[in-house]
C-alpha positions as a Python dict, from the first residue, in 0.01 Angstrom:
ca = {
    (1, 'X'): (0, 0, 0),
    (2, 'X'): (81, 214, -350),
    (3, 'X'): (-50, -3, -643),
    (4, 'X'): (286, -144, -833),
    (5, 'X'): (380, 99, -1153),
    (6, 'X'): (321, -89, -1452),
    (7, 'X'): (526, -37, -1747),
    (8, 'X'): (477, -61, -2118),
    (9, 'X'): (639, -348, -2300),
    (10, 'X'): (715, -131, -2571),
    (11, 'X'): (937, 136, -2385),
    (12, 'X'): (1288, 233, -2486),
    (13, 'X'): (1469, 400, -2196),
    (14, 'X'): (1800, 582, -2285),
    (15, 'X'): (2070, 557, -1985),
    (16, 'X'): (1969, 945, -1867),
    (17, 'X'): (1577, 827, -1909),
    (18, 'X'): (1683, 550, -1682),
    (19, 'X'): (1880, 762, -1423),
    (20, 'X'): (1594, 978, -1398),
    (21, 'X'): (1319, 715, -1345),
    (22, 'X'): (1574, 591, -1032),
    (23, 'X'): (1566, 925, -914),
    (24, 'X'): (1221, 958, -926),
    (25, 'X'): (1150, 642, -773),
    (26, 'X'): (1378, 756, -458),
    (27, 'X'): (1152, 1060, -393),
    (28, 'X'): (791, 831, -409),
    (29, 'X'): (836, 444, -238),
    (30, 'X'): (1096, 260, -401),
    (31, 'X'): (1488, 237, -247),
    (32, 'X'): (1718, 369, -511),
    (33, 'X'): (1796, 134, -800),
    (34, 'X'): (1441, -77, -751),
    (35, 'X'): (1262, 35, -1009),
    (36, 'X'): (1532, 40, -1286),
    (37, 'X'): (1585, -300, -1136),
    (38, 'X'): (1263, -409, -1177),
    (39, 'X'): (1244, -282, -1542),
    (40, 'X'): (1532, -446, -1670),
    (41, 'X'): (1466, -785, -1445),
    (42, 'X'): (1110, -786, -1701),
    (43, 'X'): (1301, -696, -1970),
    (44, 'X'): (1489, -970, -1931),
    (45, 'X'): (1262, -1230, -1854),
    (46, 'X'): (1104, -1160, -2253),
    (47, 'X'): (1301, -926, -2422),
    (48, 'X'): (1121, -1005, -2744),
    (49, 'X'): (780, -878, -2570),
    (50, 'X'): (905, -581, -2624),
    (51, 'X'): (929, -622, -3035),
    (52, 'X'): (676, -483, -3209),
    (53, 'X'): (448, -766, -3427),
    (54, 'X'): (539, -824, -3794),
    (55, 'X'): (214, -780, -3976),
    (56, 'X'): (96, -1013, -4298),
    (57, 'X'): (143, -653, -4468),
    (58, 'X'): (519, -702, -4393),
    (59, 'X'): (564, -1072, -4505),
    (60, 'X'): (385, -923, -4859),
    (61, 'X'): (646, -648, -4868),
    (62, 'X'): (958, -920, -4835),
    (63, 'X'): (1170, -966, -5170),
    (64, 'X'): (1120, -1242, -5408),
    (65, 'X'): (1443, -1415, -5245),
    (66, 'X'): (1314, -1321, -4845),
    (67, 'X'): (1006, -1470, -4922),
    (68, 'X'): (1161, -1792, -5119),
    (69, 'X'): (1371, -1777, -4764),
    (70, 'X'): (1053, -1795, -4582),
    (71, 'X'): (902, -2046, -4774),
    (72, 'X'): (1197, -2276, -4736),
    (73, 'X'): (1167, -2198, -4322),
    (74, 'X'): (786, -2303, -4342),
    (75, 'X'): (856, -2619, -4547),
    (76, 'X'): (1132, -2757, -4344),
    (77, 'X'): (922, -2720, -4031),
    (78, 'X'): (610, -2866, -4198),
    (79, 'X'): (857, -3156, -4311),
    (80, 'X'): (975, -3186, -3961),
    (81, 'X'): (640, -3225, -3839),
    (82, 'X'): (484, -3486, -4066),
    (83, 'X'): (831, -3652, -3989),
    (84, 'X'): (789, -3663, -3579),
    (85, 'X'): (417, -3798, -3674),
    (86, 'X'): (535, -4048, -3878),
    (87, 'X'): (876, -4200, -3668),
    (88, 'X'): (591, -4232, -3391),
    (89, 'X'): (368, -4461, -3591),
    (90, 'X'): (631, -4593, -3686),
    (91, 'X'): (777, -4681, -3279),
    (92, 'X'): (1119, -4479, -3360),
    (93, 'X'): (1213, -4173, -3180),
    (94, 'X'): (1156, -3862, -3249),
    (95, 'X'): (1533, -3774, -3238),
    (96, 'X'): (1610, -4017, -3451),
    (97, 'X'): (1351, -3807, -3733),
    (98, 'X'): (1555, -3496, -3660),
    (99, 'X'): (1839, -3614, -3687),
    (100, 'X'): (1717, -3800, -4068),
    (101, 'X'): (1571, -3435, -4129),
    (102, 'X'): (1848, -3273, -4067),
    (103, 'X'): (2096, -3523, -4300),
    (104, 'X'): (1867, -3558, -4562),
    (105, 'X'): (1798, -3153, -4582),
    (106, 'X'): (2207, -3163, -4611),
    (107, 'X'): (2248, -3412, -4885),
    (108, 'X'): (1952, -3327, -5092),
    (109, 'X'): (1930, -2922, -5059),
    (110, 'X'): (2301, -2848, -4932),
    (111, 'X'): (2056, -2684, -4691),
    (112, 'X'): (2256, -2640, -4318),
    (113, 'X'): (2010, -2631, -4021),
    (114, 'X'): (2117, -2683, -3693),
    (115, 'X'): (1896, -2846, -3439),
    (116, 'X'): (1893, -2527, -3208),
    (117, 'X'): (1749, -2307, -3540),
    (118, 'X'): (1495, -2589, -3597),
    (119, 'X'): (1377, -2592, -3280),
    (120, 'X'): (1362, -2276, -3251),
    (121, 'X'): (1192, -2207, -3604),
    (122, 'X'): (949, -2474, -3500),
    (123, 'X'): (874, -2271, -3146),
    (124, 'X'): (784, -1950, -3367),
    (125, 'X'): (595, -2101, -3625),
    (126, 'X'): (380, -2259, -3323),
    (127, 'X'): (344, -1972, -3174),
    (128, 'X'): (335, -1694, -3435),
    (129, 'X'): (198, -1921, -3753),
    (130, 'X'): (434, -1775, -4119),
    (131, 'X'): (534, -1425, -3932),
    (132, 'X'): (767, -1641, -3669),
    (133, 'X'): (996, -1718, -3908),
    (134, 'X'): (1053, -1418, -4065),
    (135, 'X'): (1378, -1297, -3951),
    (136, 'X'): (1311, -913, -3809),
    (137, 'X'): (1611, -801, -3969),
    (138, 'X'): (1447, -857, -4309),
    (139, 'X'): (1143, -631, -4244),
    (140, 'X'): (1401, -344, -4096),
    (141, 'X'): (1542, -394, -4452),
    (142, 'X'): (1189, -343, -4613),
    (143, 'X'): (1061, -56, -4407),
    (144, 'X'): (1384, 177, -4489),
}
């Protein structure tokens, strides 16, 4: 049996690229259509993968206002987590603290966060520390 091909999670294929690849893959051991199949299937299953890092020397390079932006992002999730900490000790739910969050970051900093974002923001700052919630299309801005 061939070993499986693996492929790069930083390739860009082009629609000819990709009509080649099937071609090629017809004349070794795949059927037609597998192997661009199987590149797009793990494309999809984590298209961000395939994004390059953003680097500490990017956050540096953000404006004064991106980087206010990003401070804001950090504080709200550090603010959400002290606040799931303390409705625990406290025997309330944690919904119930996001939902508080969420109306008090409304009332006091007209700020507009939707669960889904803070969730999210929370995921990337978990998994990626200050460079998860920078939003990529700021550091396309910055490297133009």
């Amino acid at each position: 049996m061939k070993e499986p091909i693996r492929v790069m999670p930083q390739m860009h294929f082009t629609a000819a690229e990709l009509a080649a690849l099937d071609v090629a893959a017809e004349r070794s051991y795949f059927r037609r259509g597998e192997l661009v199949a199987w590149i797009v299937r793990e494309w999809l299953a984590d298209p961000k993968a395939a994004m390059p890092a953003i680097a500490q020397s990017d956050i540096e390079q953000l404006t004064a206002v991106r980087r206010e932006q990003l401070d804001q992002r950090a504080d709200v999730v550090r603010r959400w987590e002290a606040a799931r900490v303390r409705a625990v000790k406290r025997k309330r739910t944690r919904e119930a603290a996001t939902t508080d969050l969420l109306h008090s970051l409304e009332r006091r900093r007209g700020l507009k966060v939707s669960r889904a974002t803070l969730f999210n923001w929370y995921a990337r700052y978990r998994k990626s520390g200050l460079a998860g919630l920078v939003d990529r299309r700021w550091i396309s801005a910055v490297r133009r």
